[in-house]
Amino acid sequence: MCKKYLLCGILSFCVVFLTVGAASAGLLEVGQHSDITTNNYWAHMGPKSEVWNTYASSGIYPAVFTTVAPTWQLVPSLATKMFDPADFSTVSLSEIFPEGVPEEREEYFFVGGEAVEELIYVDIPLYDFVEWSDGMPVTAHDVAFTHMITLELGAVALGGNHPNLTPPDVIAKVEALDDYTVRYYLIKEDARFMFQALPRSIVARHYWEPLIEEFLMKDEPLEALFAYEDTLDEPSAGGFLRGRWERGAFIDREVNPHYTWQGAQEHFYEDGSYRFVFPPKDIDVLYHGDGEGEAWLSTDSGPFVEGVLHSIYTDQSTAVMALSRGDVDFVFNPVGLEVGFQEQLSEVPNIAMISNLAYGIRFMGFNLRKEPFNDLAFRQAFATLIDREFVCERVLQGAAIPLASVMPPGNVAWFNENVTVYGEGMGRSERVEEAVRILSEAGYTWEVTPEVDHDTDEVVVRGRGLMMPDGSPVEEFEMLAPGQAYDPLRTTFAMFIERWANEVGIPMYTRLTDFSLIVERVFNQQDFDAWMLGWSLGNPAFPTYFNVFFHSRYTDPGGFNAQGYANPEYDALVEEFLSTLDLEEARKICFELQEIMAEELPYIVLFDTEIVEAYREDRLVYPFTEVLGGLQFVGGMLGTVKLLE
Amino acid sequence: MGRYVVRRIIQVVGMTFAFVTITFLILQAMPGDITNLYISPEIPPEVRQALRERFGVDQPVLSQYARYITNFLRGNLGYSFRHYPRTVWDIIRERLPRTFVLFFTATVGYFYLGFTLGKIIAWKRGTALEYTTTVGGVFLYSLFLPMYALLVIWFFALRLGWFPVSQFITPRLWRGVEVSSNTIFGYIILSAALFVALMSLVSVYGKKYSRTRKARRNLYWGIGGITLGILVTGWGISGYAHLAANIFHHLALPVITLTTGAFAGSMLLMRDSMLETIKEDYVMAARAKGLPDREVRDRHAARTALLPMVTSFTLAIASVLNGGIITENIFSWPGMGQTLVKSIQTNDWPLALGTFAFTGIFVLFAHLAVDILYAVLDPRIRY
């Protein structure tokens, strides 16, 4: 028997001895609590457009322009100068497509219902010294290839983000005039060109072209393209190479030895200007202002690490444990740390916790195809009843931030703080009185009209038998809201909203249900009365969601304007917003759009949240930590974070 | 016997068909589809529609079922939606070895522990050993598994630092290694299978060629030692020994948790079976012959008492392929259980159904195997 124990002991010792992995001082170790699903650019931007894939492929691809954190300004990257809409010229369509537009793309060559006869174009010069990791130059041919292959394969068929990055109704053609000048032909002026096509990540033509040609020979070319995972040698023009993916365990990424921009500096000035300095090539350029005042933020471009190791965990708790034990330095998490984990980590030494505004909104909405929800007075009265501050501050103890606008304040450049907020600053009795007033003026009546006591700030007589202006009763309706397990904040809000609505005789009840069921009934079947959900709003540089959430062309089943909001004035304005390339003009229009939304209330916005993240402060130094959406939103700043000795 | 086996096989095939159909319908009844993952202002609605068409989820349920069942009968479990265009088989092949190694080890562990302790405490009935072992075992058995697992992690990994907190390998150690972890898992399984097969042969033929027990023991230990030595040397030469050791290091905590948390079930089963057996006349006769206690217990009583354990063990082995959702989650062990949960969460129904079908069929055939094994092991059973 003793022999057995001795043998077990020796074997155990060998196991421990053999497996002590030496920590590498220069290695940045990050955790993420879900595996990636692809290591392939086309699949990642396409059907596998998951945030986890984004984390593992940040800092690989160059772009003609880029948006810089934390200000989210659009600035040149490969381009040598700022894009100016005045540089546009026109050319006839037949000159560019002498044999006609490819049949499969013909549907996109219309503007306002009219067939396009002229295209507009602009030339953008590129730096001539940027290299891929294999030593090949990054050229205009790479840019043209990326866009054109997307159009040829079909942006919608490629799926995911591809139709946004190369919008087929905007981009007619992209060609390389020479190695370092790219020409974009556009069907129409559209902000998506500036904020999505120009900052689109560019792939290496010399790597992908032969592969895609091979895939095109197959029966299912897209399937073959998406299935291709042998991308370890894909050239990178960013700070890091594509990583070796050990499924379910880790992604190991090395730094790009040919990274061109190492040592570049970025300076952000008080007047809003941005300065980019790259001493090896004597580049010192200023955008968006004159560089007046002190630079409030300066950053150096690394990478300052010898590699990044993404460890995969299966849930948040194990990732947090790994962080607290020092196995990883930072944990990627798109929704931030839950309260319990925050408390757990707050007791661990050398862990820094940071909090940033998330770029999202939580809201409730009505099915505007039905009565009485299509009545603006009803929606305004309903919005008046909702005391966001009370729920956020008193009930949720600051876990949510009251918000009444469809633009979160964290996106400073686009946020209009002067929008109507119904019931702002009112107590309960005042809100009820105001809601009753709005409804009465619109012709609504009650069998029993609600009454309030201002001294106690309470409803003393609950309303009953609410009737619409035509005398028909307001039928009891249902609000679909996510359950406690999915989002306790929204559940809490839903409960209070139900209570407040019932107090004034609005017969509604909340149905807490599964997220998938809400999506199915709201977006696909449009079989609902009221709903409560949230949005993560995408690219902060240009809020295109004003189009897809509220334009009347998206009201069909499957569209995101599930509430059925249709306002020709709004439609015209949002089209103008999308078509302007003048940033100041776009901002003005965006402010107007926010005002309309706050008045018309297709969404009653309720709150936003903060995203809380943690990292090891004894290991990492970030150039800044205040950024919309948190560190995870900017790819963990892998290229600028420094490791302490 | 032959007719019985044929009848059981037909039943199992029918059950499989019913199982797949019911599972399909349950998964179809879930609201939403895979395109729920793509609800984002950055992704146009037409992309979701195109995806629905590509995956065929816009088709009526009956036509989806007809297509699925036709493919199923051809052994094609389809594509995973979330991992498209990876096939379900490919994903199962990737996850299965991890689950198999963890849960097979744990199952063998807790059955061995349960068997050993069960026969001892039955033999020493009424002693302090029986009470403490039973109470201790039942206490661990009744603990809420996630809480127990976290306690084990806290003590052994966080407090003592003996074991890794989670995951199945240490990423740092595997950096720059060309071979994949699944290859190492494969080699581990192969090594274990070789070892077990050889020792089984030795055990069977040893009796034939070794006359005394001492000779048999020497043969057993000698060949076992030599085989183990060859395997260890082989691993050493391959240069992968440290990687296999790393997997064992990560395996330790979940195996300890599962073994200590579950052994009581088999221990009590063995104990009850032993208590019945030791009342038998032949056990009394063996004692009367003056055989040592240990020999009577192990060679006369325990062998007969083993029969219910065999059933239980075979069924437990069959369900190791299910993995354990809780265990895999807590220890970040991405196996079959994890795959199942994630596929359901993301409406990836081909993967969910494929995983269910694979493990379900395995369990059904394990039941069949148990029935046949029973007939072979117990000559009193007639069909």
CSV table of C-alpha atoms in Angstrom, one decimal, chain A residues 35 247-249 312-314, chain B residues 83 91-103 167-168 182 185 320-343 351 355 358-359:
chain,number,residue,atom,x,y,z
A,35,ASP,CA,-13.5,32.0,-26.8
A,247,ARG,CA,-9.1,26.7,-29.1
A,248,GLY,CA,-10.7,27.1,-25.7
A,249,ALA,CA,-7.4,28.1,-24.1
A,312,ILE,CA,-9.8,32.2,-22.5
A,313,TYR,CA,-12.1,31.6,-19.5
A,314,THR,CA,-15.6,30.2,-19.7
B,83,HIS,CA,-19.2,28.7,-35.7
B,91,ILE,CA,-16.8,20.9,-32.8
B,92,ILE,CA,-17.7,17.6,-31.0
B,93,ARG,CA,-14.4,16.1,-32.1
B,94,GLU,CA,-12.6,19.2,-30.6
B,95,ARG,CA,-14.4,19.2,-27.3
B,96,LEU,CA,-14.9,15.5,-26.6
B,97,PRO,CA,-11.4,14.5,-25.6
B,98,ARG,CA,-11.3,17.2,-22.9
B,99,THR,CA,-14.6,16.1,-21.4
B,100,PHE,CA,-13.7,12.5,-21.7
B,101,VAL,CA,-10.4,12.8,-19.9
B,102,LEU,CA,-11.8,14.9,-17.1
B,103,PHE,CA,-15.0,13.0,-16.5
B,167,GLN,CA,-8.6,26.3,-17.6
B,168,PHE,CA,-7.3,23.0,-18.9
B,182,ASN,CA,-6.0,18.1,-28.5
B,185,PHE,CA,-5.2,14.8,-25.1
B,320,VAL,CA,-19.2,11.2,-19.0
B,321,LEU,CA,-19.6,12.4,-22.5
B,322,ASN,CA,-22.3,14.8,-21.4
B,323,GLY,CA,-19.7,16.5,-19.4
B,324,GLY,CA,-20.9,18.6,-16.5
B,325,ILE,CA,-22.2,22.0,-17.1
B,326,ILE,CA,-21.4,23.3,-13.6
B,327,THR,CA,-18.0,21.7,-13.3
B,328,GLU,CA,-16.9,22.8,-16.8
B,329,ASN,CA,-18.1,26.3,-16.1
B,330,ILE,CA,-16.4,26.7,-12.7
B,331,PHE,CA,-13.1,25.2,-13.8
B,332,SER,CA,-13.2,26.9,-17.3
B,333,TRP,CA,-13.0,23.5,-18.9
B,334,PRO,CA,-14.4,24.0,-22.4
B,335,GLY,CA,-15.9,20.6,-23.1
B,336,MET,CA,-19.2,19.1,-24.1
B,337,GLY,CA,-21.3,20.6,-21.3
B,338,GLN,CA,-20.0,24.1,-22.1
B,339,THR,CA,-20.8,23.5,-25.7
B,340,LEU,CA,-24.3,22.5,-25.0
B,341,VAL,CA,-25.0,25.5,-22.8
B,342,LYS,CA,-23.4,28.0,-25.1
B,343,SER,CA,-25.2,26.6,-28.2
B,351,LEU,CA,-24.9,22.3,-32.4
B,355,THR,CA,-24.5,17.5,-28.9
B,358,PHE,CA,-24.4,12.4,-29.7
B,359,THR,CA,-24.5,12.0,-26.0
